[in-house]
Coordinates of C-alpha atoms (C1' of nucleotides) in Angstrom, one line a residue:
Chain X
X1 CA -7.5 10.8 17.7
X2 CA -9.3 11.9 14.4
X3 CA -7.1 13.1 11.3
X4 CA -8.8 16.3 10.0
X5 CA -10.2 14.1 7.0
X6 CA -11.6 12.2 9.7
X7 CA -13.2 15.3 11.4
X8 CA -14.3 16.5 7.7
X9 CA -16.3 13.2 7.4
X10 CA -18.2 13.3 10.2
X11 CA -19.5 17.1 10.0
X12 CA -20.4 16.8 6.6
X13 CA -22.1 13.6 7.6
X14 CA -23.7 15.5 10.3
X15 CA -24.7 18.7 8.1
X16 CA -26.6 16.7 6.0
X17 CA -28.6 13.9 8.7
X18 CA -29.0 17.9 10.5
X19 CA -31.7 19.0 7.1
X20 CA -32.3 16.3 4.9
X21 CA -32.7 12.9 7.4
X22 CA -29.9 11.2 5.3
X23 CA -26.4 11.2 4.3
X24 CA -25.9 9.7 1.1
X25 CA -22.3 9.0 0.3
X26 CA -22.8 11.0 -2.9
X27 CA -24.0 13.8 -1.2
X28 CA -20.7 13.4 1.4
X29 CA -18.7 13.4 -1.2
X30 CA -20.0 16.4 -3.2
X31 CA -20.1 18.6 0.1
X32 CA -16.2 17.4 0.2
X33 CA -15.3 17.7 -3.0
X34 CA -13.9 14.2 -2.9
X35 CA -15.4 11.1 -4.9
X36 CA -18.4 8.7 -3.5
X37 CA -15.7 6.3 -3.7
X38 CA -13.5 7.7 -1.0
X39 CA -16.0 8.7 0.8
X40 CA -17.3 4.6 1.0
X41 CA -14.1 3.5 2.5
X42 CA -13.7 6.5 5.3
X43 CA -17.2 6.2 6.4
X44 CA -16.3 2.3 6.6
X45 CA -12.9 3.4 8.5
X46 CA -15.2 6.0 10.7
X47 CA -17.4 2.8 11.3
X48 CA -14.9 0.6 12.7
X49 CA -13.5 3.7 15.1
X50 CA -17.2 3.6 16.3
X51 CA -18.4 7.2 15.4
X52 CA -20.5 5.4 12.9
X53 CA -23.2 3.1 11.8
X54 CA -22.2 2.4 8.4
X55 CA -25.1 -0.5 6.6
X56 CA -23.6 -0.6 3.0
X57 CA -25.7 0.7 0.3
X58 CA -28.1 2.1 3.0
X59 CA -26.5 4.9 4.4
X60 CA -24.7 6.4 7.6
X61 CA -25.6 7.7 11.1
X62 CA -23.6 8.5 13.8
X63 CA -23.2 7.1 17.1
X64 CA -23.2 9.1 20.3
X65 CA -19.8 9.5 20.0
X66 CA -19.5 10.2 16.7
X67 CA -22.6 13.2 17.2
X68 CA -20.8 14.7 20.0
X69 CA -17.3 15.0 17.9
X70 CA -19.8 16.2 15.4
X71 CA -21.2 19.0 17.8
X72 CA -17.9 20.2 19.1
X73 CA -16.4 20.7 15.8
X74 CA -19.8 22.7 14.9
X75 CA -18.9 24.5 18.5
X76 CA -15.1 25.9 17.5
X77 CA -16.5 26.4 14.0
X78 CA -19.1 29.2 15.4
X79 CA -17.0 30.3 18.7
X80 CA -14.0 31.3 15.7
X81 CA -16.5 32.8 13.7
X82 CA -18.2 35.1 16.3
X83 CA -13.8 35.9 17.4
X84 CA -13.2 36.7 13.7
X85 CA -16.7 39.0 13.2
X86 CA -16.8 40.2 17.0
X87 CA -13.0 40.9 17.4
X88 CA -11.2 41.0 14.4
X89 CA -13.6 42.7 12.1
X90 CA -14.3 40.4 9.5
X91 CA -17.4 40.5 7.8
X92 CA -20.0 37.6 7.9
X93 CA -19.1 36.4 4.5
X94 CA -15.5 35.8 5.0
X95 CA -15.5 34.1 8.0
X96 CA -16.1 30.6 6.4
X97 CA -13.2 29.6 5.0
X98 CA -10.8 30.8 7.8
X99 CA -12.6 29.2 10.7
X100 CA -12.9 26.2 8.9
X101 CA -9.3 26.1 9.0
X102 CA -9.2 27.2 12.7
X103 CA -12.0 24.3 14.0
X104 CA -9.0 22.0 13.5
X105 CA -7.1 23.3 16.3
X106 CA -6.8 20.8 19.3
X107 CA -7.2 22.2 22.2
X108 CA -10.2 22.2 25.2
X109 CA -8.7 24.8 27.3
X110 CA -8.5 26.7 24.0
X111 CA -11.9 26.8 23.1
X112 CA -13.3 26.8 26.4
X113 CA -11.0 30.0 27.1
X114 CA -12.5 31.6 23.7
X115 CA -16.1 31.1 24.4
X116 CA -15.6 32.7 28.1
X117 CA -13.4 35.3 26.5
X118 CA -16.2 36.0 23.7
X119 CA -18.9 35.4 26.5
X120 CA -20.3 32.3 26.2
X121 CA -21.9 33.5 22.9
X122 CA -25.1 31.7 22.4
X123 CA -25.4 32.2 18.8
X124 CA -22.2 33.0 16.0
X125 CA -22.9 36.0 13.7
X126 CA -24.9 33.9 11.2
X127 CA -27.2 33.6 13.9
X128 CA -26.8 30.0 14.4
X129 CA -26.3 28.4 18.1
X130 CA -23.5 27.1 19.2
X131 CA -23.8 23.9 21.4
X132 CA -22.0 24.6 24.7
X133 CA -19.2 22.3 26.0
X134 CA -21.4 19.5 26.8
X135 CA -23.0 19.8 23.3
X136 CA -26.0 21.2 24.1
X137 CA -27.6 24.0 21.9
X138 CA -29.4 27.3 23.3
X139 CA -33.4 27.1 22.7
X140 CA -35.2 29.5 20.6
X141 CA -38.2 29.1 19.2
X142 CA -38.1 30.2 14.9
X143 CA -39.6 30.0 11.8
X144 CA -39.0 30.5 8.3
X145 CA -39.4 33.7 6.6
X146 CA -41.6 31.9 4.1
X147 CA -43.6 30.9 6.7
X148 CA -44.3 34.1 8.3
X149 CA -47.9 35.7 8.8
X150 CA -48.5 39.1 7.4
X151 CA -48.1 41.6 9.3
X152 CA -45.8 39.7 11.8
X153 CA -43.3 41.5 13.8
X154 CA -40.1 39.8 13.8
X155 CA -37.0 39.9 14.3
X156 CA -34.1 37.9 11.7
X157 CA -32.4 35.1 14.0
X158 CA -30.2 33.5 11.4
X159 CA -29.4 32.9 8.0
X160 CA -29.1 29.2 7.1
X161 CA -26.3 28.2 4.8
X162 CA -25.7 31.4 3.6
X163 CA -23.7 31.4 0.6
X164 CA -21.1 34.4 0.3
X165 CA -23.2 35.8 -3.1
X166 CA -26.3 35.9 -0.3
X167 CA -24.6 37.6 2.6
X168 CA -23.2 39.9 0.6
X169 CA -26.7 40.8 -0.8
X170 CA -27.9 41.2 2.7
X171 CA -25.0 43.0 3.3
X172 CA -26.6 45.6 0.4
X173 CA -30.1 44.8 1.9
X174 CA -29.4 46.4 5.1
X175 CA -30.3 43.1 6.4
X176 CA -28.7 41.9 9.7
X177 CA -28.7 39.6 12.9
X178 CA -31.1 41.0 15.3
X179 CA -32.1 43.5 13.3
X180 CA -36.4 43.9 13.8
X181 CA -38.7 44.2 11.1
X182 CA -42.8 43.8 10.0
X183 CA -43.6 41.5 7.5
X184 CA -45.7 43.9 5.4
X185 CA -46.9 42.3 2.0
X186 CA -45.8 38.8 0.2
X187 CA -46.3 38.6 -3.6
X188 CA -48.6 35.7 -4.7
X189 CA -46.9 35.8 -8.1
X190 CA -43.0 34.7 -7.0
X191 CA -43.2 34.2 -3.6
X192 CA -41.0 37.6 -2.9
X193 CA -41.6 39.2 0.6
X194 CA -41.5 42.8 1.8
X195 CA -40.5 43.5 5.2
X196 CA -40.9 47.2 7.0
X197 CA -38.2 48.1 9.2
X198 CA -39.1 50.8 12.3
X199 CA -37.6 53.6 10.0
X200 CA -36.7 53.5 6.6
X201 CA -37.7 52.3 3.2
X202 CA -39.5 49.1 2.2
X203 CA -37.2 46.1 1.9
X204 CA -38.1 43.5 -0.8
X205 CA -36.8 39.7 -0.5
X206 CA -37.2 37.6 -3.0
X207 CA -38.8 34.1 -2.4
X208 CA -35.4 32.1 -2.6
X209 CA -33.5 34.7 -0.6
X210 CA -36.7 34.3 2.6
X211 CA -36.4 31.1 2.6
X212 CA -32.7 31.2 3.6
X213 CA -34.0 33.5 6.6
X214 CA -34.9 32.0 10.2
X215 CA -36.8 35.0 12.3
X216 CA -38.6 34.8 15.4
X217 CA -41.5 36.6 16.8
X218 CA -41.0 39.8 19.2
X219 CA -43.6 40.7 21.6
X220 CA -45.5 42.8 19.3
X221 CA -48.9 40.9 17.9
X222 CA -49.5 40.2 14.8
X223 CA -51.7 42.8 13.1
X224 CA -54.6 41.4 10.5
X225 CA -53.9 41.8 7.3
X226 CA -55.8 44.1 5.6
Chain B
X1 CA 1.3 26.3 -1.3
X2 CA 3.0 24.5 1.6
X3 CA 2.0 21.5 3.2
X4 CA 2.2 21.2 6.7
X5 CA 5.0 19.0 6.9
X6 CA 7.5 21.6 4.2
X7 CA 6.4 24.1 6.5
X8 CA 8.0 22.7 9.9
X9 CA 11.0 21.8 7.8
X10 CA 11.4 25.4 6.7
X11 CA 11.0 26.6 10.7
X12 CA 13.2 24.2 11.7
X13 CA 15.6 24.9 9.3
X14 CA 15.4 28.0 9.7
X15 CA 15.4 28.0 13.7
X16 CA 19.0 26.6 13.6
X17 CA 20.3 28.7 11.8
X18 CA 19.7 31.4 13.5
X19 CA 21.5 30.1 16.6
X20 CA 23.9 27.6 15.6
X21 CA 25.3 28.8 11.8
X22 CA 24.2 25.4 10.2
X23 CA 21.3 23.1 10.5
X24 CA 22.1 19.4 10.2
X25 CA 20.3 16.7 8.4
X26 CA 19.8 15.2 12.1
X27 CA 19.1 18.7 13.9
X28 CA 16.8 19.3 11.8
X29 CA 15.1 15.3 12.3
X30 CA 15.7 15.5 15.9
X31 CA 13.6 18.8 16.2
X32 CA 10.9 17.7 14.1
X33 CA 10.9 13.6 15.8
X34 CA 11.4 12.4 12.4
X35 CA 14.8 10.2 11.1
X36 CA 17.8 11.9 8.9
X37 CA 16.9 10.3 5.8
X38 CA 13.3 11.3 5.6
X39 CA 14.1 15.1 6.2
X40 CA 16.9 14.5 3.7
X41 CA 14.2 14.1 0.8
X42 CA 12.2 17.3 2.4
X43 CA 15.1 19.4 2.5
X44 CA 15.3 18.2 -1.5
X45 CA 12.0 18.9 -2.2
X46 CA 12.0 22.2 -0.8
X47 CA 15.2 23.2 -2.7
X48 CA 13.3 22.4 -5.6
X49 CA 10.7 24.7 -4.8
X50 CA 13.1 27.5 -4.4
X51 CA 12.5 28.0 -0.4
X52 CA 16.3 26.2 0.3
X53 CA 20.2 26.0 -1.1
X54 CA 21.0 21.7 -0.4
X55 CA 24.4 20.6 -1.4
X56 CA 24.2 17.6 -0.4
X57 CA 26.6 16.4 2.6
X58 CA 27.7 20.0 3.1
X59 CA 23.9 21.4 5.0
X60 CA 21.5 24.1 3.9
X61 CA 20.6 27.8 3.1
X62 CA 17.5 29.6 3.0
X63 CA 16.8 31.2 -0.1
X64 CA 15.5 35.0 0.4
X65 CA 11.8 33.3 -0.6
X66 CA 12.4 30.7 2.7
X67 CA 13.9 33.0 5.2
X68 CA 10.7 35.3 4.0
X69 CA 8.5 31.8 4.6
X70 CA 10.3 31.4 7.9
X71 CA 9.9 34.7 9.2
X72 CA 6.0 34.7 8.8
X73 CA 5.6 31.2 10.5
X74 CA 7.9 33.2 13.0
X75 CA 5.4 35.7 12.8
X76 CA 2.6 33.8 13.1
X77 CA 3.6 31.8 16.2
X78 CA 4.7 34.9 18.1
X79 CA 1.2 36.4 17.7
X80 CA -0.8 34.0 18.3
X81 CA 1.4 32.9 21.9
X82 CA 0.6 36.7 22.7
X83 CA -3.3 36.0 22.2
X84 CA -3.2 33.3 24.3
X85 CA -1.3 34.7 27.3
X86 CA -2.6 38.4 27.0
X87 CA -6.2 37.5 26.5
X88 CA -7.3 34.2 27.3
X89 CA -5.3 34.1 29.9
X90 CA -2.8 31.0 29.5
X91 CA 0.3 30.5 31.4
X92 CA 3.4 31.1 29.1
X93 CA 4.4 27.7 29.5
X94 CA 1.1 26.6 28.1
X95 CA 0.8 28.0 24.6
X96 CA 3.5 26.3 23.0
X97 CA 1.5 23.4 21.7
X98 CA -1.4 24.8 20.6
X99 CA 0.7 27.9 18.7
X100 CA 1.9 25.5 17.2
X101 CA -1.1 24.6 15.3
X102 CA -2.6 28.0 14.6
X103 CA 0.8 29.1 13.2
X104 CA -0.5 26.8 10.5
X105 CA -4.1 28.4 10.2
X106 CA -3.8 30.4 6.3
X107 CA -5.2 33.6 6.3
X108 CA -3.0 37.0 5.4
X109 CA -6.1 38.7 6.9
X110 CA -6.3 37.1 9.8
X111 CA -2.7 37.3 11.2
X112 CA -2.8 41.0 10.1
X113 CA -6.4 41.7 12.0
X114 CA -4.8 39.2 14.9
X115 CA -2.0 41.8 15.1
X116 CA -3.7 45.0 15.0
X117 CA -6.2 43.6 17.5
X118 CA -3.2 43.0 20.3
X119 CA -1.9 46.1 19.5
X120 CA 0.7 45.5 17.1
X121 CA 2.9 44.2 19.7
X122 CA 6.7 44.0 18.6
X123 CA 7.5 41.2 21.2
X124 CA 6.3 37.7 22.7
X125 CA 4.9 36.9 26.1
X126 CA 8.6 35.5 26.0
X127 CA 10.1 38.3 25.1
X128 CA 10.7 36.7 21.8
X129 CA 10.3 39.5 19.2
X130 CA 8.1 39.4 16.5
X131 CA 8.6 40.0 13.1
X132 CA 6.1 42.8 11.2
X133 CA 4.2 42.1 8.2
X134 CA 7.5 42.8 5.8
X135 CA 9.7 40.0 8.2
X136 CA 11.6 43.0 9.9
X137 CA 12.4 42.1 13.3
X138 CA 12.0 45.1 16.4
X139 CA 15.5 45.9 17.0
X140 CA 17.0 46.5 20.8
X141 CA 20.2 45.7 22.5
X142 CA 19.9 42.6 24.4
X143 CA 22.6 40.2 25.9
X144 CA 22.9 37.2 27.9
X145 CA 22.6 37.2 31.7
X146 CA 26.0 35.1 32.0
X147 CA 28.0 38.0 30.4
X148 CA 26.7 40.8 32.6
X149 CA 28.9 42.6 34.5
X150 CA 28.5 42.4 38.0
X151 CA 26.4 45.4 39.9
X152 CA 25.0 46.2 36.6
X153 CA 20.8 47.3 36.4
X154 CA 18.9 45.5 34.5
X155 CA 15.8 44.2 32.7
X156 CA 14.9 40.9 31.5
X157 CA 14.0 40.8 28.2
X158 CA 13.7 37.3 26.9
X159 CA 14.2 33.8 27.2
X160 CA 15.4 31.8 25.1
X161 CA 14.9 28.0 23.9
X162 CA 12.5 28.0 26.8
X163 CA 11.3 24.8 27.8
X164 CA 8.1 24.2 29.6
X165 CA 10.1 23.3 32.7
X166 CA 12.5 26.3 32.3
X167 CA 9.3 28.4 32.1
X168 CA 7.8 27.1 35.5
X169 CA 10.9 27.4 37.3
X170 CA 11.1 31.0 36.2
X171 CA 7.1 31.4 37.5
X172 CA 7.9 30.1 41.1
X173 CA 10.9 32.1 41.4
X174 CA 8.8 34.9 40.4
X175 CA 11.1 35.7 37.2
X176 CA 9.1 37.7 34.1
X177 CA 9.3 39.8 31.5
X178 CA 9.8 43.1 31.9
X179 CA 11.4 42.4 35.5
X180 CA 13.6 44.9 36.7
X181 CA 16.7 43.6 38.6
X182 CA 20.5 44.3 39.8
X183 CA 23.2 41.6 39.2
X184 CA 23.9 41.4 43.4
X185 CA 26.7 38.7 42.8
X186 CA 28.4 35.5 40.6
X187 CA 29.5 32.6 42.3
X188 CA 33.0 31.8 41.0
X189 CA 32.3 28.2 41.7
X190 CA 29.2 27.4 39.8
X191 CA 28.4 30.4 38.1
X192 CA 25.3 30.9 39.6
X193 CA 24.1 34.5 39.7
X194 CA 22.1 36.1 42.6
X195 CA 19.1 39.1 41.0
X196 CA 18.5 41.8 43.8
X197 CA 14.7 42.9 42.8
X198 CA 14.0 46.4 43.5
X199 CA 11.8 44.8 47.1
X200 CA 12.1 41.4 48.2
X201 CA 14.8 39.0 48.7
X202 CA 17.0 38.2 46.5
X203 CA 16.6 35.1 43.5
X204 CA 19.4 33.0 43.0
X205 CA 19.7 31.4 39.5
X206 CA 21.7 28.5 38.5
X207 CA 23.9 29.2 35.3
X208 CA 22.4 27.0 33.4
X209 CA 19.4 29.0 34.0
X210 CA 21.0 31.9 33.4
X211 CA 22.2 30.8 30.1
X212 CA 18.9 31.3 28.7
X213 CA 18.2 34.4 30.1
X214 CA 18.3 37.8 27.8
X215 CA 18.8 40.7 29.4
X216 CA 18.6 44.9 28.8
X217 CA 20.3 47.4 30.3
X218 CA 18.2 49.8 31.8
X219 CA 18.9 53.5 32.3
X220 CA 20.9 53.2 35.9
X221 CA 24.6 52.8 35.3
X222 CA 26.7 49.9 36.4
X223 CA 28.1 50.1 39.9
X224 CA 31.6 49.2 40.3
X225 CA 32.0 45.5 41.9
X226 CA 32.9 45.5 45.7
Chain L
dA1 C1' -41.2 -8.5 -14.3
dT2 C1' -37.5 -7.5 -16.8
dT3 C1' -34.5 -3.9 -18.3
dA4 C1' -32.2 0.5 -17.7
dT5 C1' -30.4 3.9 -14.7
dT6 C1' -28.5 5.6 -10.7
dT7 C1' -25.9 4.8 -6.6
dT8 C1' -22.6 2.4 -3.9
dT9 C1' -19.0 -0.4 -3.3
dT10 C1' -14.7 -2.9 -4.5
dA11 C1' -10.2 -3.2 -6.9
dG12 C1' -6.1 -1.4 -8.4
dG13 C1' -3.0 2.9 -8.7
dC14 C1' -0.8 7.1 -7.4
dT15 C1' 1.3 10.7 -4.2
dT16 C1' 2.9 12.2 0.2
dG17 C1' 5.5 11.6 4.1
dC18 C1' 7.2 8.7 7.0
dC19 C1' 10.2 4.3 8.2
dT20 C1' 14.4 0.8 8.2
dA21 C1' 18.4 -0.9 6.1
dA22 C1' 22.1 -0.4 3.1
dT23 C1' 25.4 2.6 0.8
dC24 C1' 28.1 6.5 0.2
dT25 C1' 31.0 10.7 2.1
dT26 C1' 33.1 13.3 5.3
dT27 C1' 35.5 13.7 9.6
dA28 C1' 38.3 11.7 13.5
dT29 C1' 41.6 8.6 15.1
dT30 C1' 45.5 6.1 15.2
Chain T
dA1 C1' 47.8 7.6 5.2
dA2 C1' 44.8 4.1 6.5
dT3 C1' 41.1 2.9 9.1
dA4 C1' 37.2 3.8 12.2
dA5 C1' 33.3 6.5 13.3
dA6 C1' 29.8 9.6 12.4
dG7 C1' 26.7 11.7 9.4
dA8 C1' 24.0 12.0 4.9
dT9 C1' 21.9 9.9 1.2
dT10 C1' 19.7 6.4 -1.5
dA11 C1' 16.7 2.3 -2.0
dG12 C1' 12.7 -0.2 -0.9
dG13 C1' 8.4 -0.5 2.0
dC14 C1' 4.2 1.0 4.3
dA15 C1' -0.1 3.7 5.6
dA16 C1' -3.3 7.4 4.6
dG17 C1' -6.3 9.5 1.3
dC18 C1' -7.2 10.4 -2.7
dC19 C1' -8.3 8.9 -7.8
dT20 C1' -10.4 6.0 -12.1
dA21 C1' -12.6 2.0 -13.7
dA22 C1' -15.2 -2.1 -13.0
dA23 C1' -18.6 -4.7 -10.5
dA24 C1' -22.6 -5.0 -7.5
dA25 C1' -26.8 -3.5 -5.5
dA26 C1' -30.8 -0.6 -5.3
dT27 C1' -34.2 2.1 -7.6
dA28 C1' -36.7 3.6 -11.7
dA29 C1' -38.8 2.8 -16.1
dT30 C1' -40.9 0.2 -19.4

DNA sequence: ATTATTTTTTAGGCTTGCCTAATCTTTATT
DNA sequence: AATAAAGATTAGGCAAGCCTAAAAAATAAT
């Protein structure tokens, strides 16, 4: 059984082999707030249990094993957070902290109760997907913000490591999950983008705040610019 | 902040107290599976901190600060059982365990959203009854199935110490909380009570059964024994 | 290519919370 | 009252996880 430094470990591990292809033991460590140096001899420990393949001085992946512990903490992280947002009526920045707390808990019938309680909620209120039991995630097809045509209809699927400081100013935005919008003008100078909701004022993103935004297309086309 | 570990001490502690007068150094080790001299040091520790009163060979107090500490993992517990049972649907007899891991979850928000979300409810799918926010306990006017007068009406209100065995005997002699039931007759022999539901036959409990079984008086008076 | 820098690992310590074994202290027994 | 038994505490160890400092390896810069 893992310790909860153990199940620490291996989802920063995962987080970071998830976006940036490696997971440096610096980079472990930072997202941990722990030292490289402690981070050297768990991954080692983590090794020997067989969650890991640990070459020194070249890095870390994880084994099957070690992805699908990886992918069911990921699942009770996002099944709490949806309870907390959905049932309890936290807001999207708060949930963090407490359902990090609460992915800890040992239990299958627990969380397999929660999810069919909540649902089987595909995606938490961050938008991201949950895997389901057998680790598998729910398929969508997205794209970056920064990425976006003008003039695409969209509609915002998730926010991707959202900081508190930036769901909060989405909170002020008016910006939410699901919520359906045009991209109507991107400024060449900083990158900022303005999006047209159905009704409503103009809402202006800047470039660093898009690129935290995943959207997806909805059935309308495209329009030219013009 | 408490650890864990300070934090079973304290419930332990606090647990005996409440039924026996005094917690011993090895009551207390025995409820937690740990040895006498290692809760020795933890009971130390915590005096330190204020939570307990230790003279040493003469047993502990809680300090107003510990019973207060107490009383929310109490709290806590109690809450989060009643989740479990009234909405994802465990068996009482289940939720022990994993209770005992969210009691540990730390969020004042949470357990205050938790309760408001069941309905502020004042007891346990035990019949246990939970402390509010301040530690003030729901008060009614309960007593123990072995002291009830013969022909008297009654409800069943709680049991205590409940193990999970306890529990499942209760569930296939289709004893709950809330039941409504007349004392039908004692055996002088073994003390064994029969319960006369309002339809059906009647449920014979042994008194060692009966020993953990809390009762109410409901409104219909006590019939004179024949 | 050699040196400098950064990153990773190893070595040695510290704290927490547990253990066993030995030493009190209190309580029971004779 | 003296002794035996039971219970509590202290002493010394051990494993987990963290730390700092030093050594080793990889990467970058001259």
């Amino acid at each position: 059984m893992l310790t909860r430094s153990e199940e620490d470990h291996i989802k920063a591990v995962h987080a970071l082999l998830e976006v940036g292809g490696s997971a440096s033991t610096t980079e472990v460590a930072e997202r941990l707030g722990t030292k490289a140096s402690s981070v050297t001899v768990m991954l080692k420990k983590l090794a020997d249990k067989g969650l890991m393949k640990h070459e020194p001085y070249y890095g870390v992946k994880l084994t099957a094993k070690g992805k699908a512990a990886a992918l069911m903490l990921v699942r009770k992280h996002r099944l709490w957070e949806t309870f907390l947002v959905d049932r309890l009526g936290f807001g999207w920045e708060e949930v963090h902290e407490v359902a990090e707390q609460l992915e800890h808990v040992r239990s299958t019938k627990l969380i397999d109760s929660l999810s069919e309680y909540l649902g089987n909620p595909a995606f938490d209120p961050h938008g991201d997907p949950i895997p389901d039991r057998n680790g598998r995630f729910p398929s969508r097809s997205t794209v970056l913000l920064t990425d976006c045509p003008l003039g695409a209809a969209i509609r915002i699927a998730a926010v991707q490591d959202g900081s508190d400081g930036l769901l909060q100013l989405l909170n002020r935005k008016g910006i939410g999950i699901g919520m359906e919008l045009a991209v109507a003008a991107r400024q060449e100078f900083d990158g900022s983008v303005d999006l047209q909701p159905a009704k409503g004022a103009t809402i202006t993103l800047s470039a660093m705040v898009a690129a935290h935004l995943l959207v997806e297309a909805t059935g309308t086309k495209a329009k030219s610019s013009h």
